[in-house]
CSV table of N, CA, C and O and ligand atoms in Angstrom, one decimal:
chain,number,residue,atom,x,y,z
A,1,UNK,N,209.5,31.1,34.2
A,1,UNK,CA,208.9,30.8,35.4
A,1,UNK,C,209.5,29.5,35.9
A,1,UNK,O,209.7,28.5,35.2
A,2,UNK,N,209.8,29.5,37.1
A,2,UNK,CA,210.8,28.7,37.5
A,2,UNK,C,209.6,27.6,37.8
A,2,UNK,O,208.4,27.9,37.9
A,3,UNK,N,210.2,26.3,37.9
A,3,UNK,CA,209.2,24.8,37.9
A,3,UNK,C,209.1,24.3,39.3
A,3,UNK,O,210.1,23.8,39.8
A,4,UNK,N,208.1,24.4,39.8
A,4,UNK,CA,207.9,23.6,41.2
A,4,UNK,C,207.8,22.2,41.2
A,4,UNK,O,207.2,21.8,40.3
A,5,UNK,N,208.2,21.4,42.0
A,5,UNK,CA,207.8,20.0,42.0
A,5,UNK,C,206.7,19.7,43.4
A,5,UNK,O,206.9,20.3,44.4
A,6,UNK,N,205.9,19.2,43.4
A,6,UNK,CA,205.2,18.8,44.3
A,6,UNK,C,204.7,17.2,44.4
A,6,UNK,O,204.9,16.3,43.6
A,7,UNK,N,204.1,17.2,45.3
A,7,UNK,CA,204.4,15.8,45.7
A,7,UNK,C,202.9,15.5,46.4
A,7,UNK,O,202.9,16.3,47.4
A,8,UNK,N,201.9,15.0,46.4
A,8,UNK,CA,200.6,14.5,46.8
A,8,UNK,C,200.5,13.1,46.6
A,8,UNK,O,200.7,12.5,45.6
A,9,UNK,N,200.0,12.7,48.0
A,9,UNK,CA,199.4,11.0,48.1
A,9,UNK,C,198.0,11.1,48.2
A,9,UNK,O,197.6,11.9,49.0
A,10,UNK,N,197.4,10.4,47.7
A,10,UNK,CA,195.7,9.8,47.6
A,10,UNK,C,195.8,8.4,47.6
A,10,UNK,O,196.5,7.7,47.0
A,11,UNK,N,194.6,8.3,48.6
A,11,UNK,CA,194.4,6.5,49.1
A,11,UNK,C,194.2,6.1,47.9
A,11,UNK,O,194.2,6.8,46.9
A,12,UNK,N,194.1,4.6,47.9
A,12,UNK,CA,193.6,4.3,46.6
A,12,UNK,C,191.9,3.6,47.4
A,12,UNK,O,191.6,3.2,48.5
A,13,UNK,N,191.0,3.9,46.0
A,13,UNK,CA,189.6,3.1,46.6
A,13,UNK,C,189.3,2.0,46.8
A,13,UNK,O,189.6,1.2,45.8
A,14,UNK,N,188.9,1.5,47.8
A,14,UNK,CA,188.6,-0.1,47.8
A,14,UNK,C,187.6,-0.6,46.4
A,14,UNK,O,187.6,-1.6,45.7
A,15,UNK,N,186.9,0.2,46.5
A,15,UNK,CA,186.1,-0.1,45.0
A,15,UNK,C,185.6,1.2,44.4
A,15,UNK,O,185.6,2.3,44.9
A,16,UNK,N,185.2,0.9,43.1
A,16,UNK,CA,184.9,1.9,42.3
A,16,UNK,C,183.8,1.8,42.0
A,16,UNK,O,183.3,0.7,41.8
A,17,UNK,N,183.0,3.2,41.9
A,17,UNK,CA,180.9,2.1,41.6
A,17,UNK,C,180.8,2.5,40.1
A,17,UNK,O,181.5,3.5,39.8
A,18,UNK,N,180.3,2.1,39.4
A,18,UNK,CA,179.9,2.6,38.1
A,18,UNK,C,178.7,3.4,38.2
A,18,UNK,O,178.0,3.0,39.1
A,19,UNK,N,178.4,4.1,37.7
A,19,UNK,CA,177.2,5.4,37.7
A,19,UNK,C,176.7,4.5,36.5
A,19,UNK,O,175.9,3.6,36.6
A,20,UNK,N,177.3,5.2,35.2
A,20,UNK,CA,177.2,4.8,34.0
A,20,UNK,C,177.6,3.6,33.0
A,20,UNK,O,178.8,3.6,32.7
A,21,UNK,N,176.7,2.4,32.2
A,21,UNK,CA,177.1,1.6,31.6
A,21,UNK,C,176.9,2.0,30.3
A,21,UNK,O,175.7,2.1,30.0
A,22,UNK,N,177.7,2.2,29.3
A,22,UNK,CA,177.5,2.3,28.3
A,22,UNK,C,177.4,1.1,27.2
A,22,UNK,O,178.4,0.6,26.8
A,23,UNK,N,176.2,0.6,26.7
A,23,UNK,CA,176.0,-0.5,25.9
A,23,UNK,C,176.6,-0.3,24.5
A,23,UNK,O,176.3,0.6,23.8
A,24,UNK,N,177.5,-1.3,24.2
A,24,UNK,CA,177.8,-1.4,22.3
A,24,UNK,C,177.1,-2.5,22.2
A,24,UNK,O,177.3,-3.5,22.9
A,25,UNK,N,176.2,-2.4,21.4
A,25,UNK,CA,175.5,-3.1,20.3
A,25,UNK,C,176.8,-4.0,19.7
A,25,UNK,O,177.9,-3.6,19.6
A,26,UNK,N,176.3,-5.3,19.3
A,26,UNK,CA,177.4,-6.6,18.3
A,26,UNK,C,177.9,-5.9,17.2
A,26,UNK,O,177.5,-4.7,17.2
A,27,UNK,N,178.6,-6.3,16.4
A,27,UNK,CA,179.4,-5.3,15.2
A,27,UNK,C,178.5,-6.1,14.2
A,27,UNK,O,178.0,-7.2,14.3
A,28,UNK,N,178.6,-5.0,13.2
A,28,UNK,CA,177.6,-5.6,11.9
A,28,UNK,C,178.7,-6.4,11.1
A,28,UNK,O,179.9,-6.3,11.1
A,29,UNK,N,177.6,-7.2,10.5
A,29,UNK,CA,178.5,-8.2,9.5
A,29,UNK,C,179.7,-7.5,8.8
A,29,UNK,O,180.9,-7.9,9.0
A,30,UNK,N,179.5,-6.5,8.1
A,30,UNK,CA,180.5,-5.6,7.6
A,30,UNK,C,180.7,-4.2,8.3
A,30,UNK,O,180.0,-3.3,8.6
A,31,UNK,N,182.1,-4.5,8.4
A,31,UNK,CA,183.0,-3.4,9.0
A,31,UNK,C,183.2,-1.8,8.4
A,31,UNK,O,184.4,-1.4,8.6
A,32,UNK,N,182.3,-0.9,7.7
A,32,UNK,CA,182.0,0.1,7.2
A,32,UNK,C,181.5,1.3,8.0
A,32,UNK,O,180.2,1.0,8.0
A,33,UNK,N,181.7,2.3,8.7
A,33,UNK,CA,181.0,2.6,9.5
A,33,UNK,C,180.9,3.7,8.9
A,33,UNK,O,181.4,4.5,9.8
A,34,UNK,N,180.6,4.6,7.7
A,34,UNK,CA,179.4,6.0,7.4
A,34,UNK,C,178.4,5.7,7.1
A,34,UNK,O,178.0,4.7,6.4
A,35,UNK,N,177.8,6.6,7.8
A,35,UNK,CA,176.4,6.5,7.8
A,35,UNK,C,176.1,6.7,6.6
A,35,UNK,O,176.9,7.4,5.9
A,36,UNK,N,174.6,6.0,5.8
A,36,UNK,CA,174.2,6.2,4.8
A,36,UNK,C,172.7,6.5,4.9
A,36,UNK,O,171.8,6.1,5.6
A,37,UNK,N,172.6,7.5,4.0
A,37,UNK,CA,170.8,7.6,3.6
A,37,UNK,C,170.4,6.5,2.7
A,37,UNK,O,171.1,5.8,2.0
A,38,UNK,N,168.9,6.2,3.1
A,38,UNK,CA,168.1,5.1,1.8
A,38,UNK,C,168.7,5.2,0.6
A,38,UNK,O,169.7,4.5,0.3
A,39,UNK,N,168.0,6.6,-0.3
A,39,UNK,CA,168.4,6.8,-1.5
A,39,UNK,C,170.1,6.7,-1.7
A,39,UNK,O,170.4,7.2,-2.8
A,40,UNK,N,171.0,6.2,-1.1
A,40,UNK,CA,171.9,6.5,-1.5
A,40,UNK,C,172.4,4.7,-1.7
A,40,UNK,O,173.1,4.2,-2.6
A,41,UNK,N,171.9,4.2,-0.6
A,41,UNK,CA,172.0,2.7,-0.3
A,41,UNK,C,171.1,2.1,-1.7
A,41,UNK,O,171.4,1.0,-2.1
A,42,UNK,N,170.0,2.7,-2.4
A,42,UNK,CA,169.4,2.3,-3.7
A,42,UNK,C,170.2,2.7,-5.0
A,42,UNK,O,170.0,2.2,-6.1
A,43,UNK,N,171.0,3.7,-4.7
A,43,UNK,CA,171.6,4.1,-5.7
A,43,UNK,C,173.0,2.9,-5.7
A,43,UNK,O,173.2,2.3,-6.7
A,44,UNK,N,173.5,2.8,-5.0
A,44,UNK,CA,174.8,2.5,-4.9
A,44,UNK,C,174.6,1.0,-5.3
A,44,UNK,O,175.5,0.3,-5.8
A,45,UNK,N,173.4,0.6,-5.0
A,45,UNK,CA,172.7,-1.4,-5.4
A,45,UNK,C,172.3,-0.6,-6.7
A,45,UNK,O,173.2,-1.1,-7.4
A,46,UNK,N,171.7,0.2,-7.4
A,46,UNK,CA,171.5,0.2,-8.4
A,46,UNK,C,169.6,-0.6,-8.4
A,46,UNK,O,169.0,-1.3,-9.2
A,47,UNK,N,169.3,-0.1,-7.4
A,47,UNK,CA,167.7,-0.7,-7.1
A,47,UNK,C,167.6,-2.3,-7.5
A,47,UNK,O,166.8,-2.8,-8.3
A,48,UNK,N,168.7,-2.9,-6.8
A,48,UNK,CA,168.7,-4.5,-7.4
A,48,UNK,C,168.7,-5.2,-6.0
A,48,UNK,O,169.3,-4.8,-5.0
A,49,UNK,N,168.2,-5.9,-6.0
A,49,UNK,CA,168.2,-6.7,-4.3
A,49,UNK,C,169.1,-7.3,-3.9
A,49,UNK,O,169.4,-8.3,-4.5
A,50,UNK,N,169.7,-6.9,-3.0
A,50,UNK,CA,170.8,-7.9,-2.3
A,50,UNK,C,170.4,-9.3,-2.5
A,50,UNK,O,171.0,-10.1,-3.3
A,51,UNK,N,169.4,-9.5,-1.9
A,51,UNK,CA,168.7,-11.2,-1.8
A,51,UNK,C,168.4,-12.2,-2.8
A,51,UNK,O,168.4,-13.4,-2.5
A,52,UNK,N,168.1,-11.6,-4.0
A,52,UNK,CA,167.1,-12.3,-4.8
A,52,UNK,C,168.1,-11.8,-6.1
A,52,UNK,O,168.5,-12.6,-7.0
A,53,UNK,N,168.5,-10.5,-6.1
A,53,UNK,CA,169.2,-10.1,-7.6
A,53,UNK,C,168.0,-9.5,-8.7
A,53,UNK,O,168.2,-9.3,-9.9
A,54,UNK,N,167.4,-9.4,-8.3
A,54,UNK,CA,165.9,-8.7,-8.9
A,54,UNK,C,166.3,-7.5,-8.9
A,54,UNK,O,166.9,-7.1,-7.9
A,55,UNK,N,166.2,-6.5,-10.2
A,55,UNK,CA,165.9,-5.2,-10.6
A,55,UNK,C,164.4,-4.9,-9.5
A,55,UNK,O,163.7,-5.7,-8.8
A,56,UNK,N,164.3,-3.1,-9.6
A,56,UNK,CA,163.2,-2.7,-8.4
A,56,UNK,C,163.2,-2.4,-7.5
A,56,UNK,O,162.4,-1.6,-7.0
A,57,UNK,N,164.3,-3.1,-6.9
A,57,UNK,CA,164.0,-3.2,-5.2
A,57,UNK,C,163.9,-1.4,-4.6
A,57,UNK,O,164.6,-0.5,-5.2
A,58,UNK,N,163.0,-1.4,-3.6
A,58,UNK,CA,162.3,0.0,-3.2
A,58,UNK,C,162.6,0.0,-2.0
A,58,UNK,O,162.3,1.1,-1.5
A,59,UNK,N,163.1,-1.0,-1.1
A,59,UNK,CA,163.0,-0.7,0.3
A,59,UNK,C,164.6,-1.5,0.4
A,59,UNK,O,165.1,-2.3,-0.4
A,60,UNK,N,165.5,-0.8,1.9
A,60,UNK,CA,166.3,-1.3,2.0
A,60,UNK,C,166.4,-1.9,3.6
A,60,UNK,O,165.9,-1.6,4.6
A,61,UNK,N,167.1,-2.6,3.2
A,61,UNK,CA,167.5,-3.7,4.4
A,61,UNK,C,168.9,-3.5,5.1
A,61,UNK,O,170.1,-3.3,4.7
A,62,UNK,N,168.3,-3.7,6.9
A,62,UNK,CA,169.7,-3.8,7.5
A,62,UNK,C,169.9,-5.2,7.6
A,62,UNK,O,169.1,-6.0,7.9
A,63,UNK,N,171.0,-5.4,7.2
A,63,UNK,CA,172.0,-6.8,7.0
A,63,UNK,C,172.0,-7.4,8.5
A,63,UNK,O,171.5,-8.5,8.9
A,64,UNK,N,172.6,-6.2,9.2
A,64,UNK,CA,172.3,-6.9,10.9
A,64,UNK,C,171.2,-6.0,11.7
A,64,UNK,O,171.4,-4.8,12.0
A,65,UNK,N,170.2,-6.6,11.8
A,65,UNK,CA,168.9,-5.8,12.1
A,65,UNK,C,168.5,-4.9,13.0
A,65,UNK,O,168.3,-5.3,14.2
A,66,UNK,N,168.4,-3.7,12.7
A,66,UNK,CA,168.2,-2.6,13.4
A,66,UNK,C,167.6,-2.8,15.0
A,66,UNK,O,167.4,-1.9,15.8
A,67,UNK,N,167.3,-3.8,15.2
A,67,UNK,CA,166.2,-4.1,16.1
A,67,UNK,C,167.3,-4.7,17.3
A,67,UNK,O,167.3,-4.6,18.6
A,68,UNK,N,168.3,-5.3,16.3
A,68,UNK,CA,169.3,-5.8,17.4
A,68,UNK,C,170.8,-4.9,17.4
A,68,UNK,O,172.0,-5.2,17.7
A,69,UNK,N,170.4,-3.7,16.9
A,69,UNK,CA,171.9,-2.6,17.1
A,69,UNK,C,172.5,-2.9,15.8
A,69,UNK,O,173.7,-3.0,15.7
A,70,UNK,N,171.6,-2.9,14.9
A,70,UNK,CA,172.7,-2.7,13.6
A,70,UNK,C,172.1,-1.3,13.3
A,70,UNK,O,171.0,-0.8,13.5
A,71,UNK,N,173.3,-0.8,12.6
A,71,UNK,CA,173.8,0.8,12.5
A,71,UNK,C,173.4,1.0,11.0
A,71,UNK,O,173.2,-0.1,10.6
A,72,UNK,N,173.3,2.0,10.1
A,72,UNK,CA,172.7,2.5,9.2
A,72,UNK,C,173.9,3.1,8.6
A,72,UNK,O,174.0,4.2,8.1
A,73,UNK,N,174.9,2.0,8.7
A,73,UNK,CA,176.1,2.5,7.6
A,73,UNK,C,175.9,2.1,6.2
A,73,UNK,O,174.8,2.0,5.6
A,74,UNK,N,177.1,1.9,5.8
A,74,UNK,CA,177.2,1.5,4.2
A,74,UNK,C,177.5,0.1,4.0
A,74,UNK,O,177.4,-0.5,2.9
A,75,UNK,N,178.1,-0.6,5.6
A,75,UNK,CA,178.2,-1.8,5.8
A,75,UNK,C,176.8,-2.6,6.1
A,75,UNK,O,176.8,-3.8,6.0
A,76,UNK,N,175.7,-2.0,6.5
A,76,UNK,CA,175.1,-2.7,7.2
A,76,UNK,C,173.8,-3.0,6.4
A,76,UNK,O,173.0,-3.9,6.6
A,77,UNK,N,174.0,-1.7,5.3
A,77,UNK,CA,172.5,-1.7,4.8
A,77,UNK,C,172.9,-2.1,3.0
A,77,UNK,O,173.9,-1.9,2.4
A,78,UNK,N,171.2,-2.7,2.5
A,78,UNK,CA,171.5,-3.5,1.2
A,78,UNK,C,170.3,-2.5,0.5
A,78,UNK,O,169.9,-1.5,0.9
A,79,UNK,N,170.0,-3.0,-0.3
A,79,UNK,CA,168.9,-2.6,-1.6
A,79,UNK,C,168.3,-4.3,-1.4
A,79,UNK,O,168.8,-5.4,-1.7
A,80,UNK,N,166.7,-3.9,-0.6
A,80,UNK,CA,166.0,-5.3,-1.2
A,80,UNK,C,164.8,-5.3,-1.4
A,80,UNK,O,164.0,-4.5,-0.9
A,81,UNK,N,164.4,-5.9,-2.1
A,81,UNK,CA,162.8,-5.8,-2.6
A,81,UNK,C,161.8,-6.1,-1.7
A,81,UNK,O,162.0,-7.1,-1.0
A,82,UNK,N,160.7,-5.5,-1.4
A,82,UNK,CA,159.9,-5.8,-0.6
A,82,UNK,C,159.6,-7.6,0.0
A,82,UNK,O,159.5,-8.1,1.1
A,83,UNK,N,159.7,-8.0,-1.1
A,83,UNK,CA,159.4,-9.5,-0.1
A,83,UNK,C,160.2,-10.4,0.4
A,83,UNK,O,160.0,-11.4,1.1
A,84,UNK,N,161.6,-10.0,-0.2
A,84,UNK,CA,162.5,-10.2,0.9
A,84,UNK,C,163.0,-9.8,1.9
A,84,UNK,O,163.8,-10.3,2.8
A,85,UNK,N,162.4,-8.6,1.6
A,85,UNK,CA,162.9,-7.7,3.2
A,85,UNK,C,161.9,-8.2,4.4
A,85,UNK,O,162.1,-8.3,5.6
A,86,UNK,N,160.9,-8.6,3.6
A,86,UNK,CA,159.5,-9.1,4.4
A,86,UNK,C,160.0,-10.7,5.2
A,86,UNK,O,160.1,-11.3,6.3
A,87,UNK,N,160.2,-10.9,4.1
A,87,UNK,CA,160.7,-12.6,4.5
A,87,UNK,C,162.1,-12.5,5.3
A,87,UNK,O,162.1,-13.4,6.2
A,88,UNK,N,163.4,-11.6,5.2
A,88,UNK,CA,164.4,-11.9,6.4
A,88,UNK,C,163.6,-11.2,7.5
A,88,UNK,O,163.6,-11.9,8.5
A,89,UNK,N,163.2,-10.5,7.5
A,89,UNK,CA,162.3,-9.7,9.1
A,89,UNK,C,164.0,-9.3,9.9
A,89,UNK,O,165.1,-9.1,9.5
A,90,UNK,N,163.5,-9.5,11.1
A,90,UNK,CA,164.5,-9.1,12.1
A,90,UNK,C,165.5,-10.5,12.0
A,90,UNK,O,166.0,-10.5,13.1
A,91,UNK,N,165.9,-11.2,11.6
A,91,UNK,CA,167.3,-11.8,11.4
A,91,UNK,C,168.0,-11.9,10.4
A,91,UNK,O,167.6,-11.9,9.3
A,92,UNK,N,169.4,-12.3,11.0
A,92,UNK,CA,170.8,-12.3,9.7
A,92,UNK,C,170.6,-12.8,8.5
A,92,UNK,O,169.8,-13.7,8.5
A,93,UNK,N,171.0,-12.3,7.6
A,93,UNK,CA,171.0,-13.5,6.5
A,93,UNK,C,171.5,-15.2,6.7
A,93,UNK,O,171.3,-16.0,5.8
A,94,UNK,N,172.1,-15.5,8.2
A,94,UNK,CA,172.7,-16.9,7.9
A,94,UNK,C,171.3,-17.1,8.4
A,94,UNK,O,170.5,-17.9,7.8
A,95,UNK,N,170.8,-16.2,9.6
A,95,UNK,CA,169.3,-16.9,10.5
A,95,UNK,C,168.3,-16.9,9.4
A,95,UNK,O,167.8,-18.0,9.1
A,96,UNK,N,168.0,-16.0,9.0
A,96,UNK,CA,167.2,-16.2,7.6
A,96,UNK,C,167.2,-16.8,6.5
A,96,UNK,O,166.3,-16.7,5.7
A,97,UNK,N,168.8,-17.9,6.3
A,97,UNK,CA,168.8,-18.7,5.3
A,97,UNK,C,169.0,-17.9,3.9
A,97,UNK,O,168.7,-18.4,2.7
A,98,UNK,N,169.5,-16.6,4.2
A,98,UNK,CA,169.1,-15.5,2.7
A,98,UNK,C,170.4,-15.2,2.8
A,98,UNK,O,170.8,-14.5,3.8
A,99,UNK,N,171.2,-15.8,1.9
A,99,UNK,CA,172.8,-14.9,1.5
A,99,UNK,C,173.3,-13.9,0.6
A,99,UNK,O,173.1,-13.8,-0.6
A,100,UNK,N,173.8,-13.1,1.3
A,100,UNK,CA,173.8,-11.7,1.0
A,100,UNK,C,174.6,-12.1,-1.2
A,100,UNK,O,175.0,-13.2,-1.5
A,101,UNK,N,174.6,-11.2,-2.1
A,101,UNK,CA,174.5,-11.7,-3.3
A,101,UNK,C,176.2,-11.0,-3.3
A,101,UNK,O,177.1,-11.7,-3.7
A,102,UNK,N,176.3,-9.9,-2.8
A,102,UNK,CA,177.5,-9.2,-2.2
A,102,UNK,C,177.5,-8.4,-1.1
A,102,UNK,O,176.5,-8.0,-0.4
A,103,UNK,N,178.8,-8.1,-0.9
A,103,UNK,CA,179.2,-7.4,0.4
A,103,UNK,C,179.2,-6.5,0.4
A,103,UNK,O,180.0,-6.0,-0.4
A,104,UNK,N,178.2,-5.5,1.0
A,104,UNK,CA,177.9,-4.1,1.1
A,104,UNK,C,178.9,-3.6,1.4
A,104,UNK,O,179.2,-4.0,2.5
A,105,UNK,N,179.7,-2.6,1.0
A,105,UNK,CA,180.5,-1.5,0.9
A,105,UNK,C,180.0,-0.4,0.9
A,105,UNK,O,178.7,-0.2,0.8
A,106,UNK,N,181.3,0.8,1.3
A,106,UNK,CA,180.9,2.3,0.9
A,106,UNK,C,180.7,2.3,-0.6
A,106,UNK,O,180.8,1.3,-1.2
A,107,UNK,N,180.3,3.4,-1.5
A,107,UNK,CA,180.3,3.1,-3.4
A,107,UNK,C,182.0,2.9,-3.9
A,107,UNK,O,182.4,2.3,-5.0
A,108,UNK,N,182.8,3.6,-3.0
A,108,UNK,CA,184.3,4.0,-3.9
A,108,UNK,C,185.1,2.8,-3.7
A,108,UNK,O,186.2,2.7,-4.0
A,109,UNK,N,184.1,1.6,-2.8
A,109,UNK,CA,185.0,0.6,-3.1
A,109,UNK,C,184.6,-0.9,-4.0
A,109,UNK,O,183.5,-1.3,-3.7
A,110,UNK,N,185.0,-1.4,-4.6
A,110,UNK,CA,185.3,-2.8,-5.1
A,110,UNK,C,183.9,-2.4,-6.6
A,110,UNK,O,183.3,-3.3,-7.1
A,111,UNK,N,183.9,-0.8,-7.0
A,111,UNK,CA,182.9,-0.7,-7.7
A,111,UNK,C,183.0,-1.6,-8.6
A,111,UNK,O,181.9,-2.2,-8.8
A,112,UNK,N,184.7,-2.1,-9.7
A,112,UNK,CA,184.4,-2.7,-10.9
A,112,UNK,C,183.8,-3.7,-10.6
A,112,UNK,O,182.8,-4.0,-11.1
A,113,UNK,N,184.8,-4.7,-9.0
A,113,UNK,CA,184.1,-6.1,-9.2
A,113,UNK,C,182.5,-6.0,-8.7
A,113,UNK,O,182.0,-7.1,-8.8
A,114,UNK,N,181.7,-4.9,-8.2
A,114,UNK,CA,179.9,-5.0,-8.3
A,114,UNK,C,179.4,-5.1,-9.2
A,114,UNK,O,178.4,-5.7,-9.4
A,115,UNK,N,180.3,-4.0,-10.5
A,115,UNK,CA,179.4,-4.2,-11.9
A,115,UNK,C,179.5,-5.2,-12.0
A,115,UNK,O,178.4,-5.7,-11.8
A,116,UNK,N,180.6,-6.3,-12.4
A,116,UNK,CA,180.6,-7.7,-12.6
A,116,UNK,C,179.9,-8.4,-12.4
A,116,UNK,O,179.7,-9.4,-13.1
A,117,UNK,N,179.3,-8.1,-11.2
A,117,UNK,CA,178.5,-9.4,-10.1
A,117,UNK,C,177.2,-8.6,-10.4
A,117,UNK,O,176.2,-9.0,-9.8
A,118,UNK,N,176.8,-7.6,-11.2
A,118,UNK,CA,175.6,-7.1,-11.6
A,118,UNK,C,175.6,-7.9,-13.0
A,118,UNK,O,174.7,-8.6,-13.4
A,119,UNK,N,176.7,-7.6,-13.7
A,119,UNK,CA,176.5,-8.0,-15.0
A,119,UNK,C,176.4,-9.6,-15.3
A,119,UNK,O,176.1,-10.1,-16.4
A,120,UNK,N,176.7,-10.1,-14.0
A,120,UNK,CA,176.5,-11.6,-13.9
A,120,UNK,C,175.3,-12.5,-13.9
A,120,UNK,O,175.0,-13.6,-14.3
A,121,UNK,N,174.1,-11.0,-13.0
A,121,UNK,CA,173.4,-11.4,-12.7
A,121,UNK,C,172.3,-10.9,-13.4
A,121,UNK,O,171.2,-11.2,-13.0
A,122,UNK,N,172.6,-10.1,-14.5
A,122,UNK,CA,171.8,-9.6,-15.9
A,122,UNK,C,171.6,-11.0,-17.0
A,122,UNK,O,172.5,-11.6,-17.6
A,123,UNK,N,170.2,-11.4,-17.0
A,123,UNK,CA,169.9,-12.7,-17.6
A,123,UNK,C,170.1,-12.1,-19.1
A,123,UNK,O,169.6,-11.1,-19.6
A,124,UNK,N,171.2,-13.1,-19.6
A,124,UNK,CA,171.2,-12.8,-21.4
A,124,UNK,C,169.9,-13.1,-22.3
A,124,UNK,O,169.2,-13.9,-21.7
A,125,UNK,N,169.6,-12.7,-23.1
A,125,UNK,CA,168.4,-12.8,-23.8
A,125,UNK,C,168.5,-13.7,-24.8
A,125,UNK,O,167.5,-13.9,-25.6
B,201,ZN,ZN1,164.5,-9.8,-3.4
């Protein structure tokens, strides 16, 4: 099929309107973006609190708070015990004065050095 060339001019617009704005939420403290279930965010803490380092923890926490667009990855969310989840509420760990114990990852990363920082934080007898 033989090739045509053609040739068309269109004005250009003096302005453009936006219909649609699409909002991004701020990026969470860590840069991880699959989504995670609870149970998997307890499994992967090993039911130990981000916050405090306490065995237990039953509820988990978003690191950057859902309330302000943080996302339900593997970056975002911790393992923390009820009363520190109670006590950061809706702000960061810097706004809440509560430093995270480690950096939430996906599980397949930095596993040895978490046991470490578990096993660090296992009181000797
Ligand atoms: Zn705690």
């Amino acid at each position: 099929m033989p090739r045509t060339r053609t040739s068309t001019s269109y004005p250009l617009p003096r302005t453009i309107q936006l219909l649609e704005y699409v909002h991004t939420p701020p990026r969470p403290v860590v840069d991880d973006d699959t989504r995670a279930t609870f149970p998997a965010i307890l499994a992967r803490d090993h039911y130990r609190c981000a916050y405090c380092g306490r065995k237990g923890a039953d509820t988990v926490d978003h690191v950057f708070p859902k309330s302000r667009g943080g996302d339900e990855s593997y970056g975002n969310l911790v393992a923390a015990c009820a009363p520190c989840n109670q006590v950061k509420a809706d702000r960061t760990p810097e706004e809440a004065g509560m430093p995270l114990l480690w950096i939430p990852r996906a599980p397949r990363a930095d596993l040895k050095r978490q046991r470490a920082i578990w096993r660090d934080l296992t009181p000797t007898p």
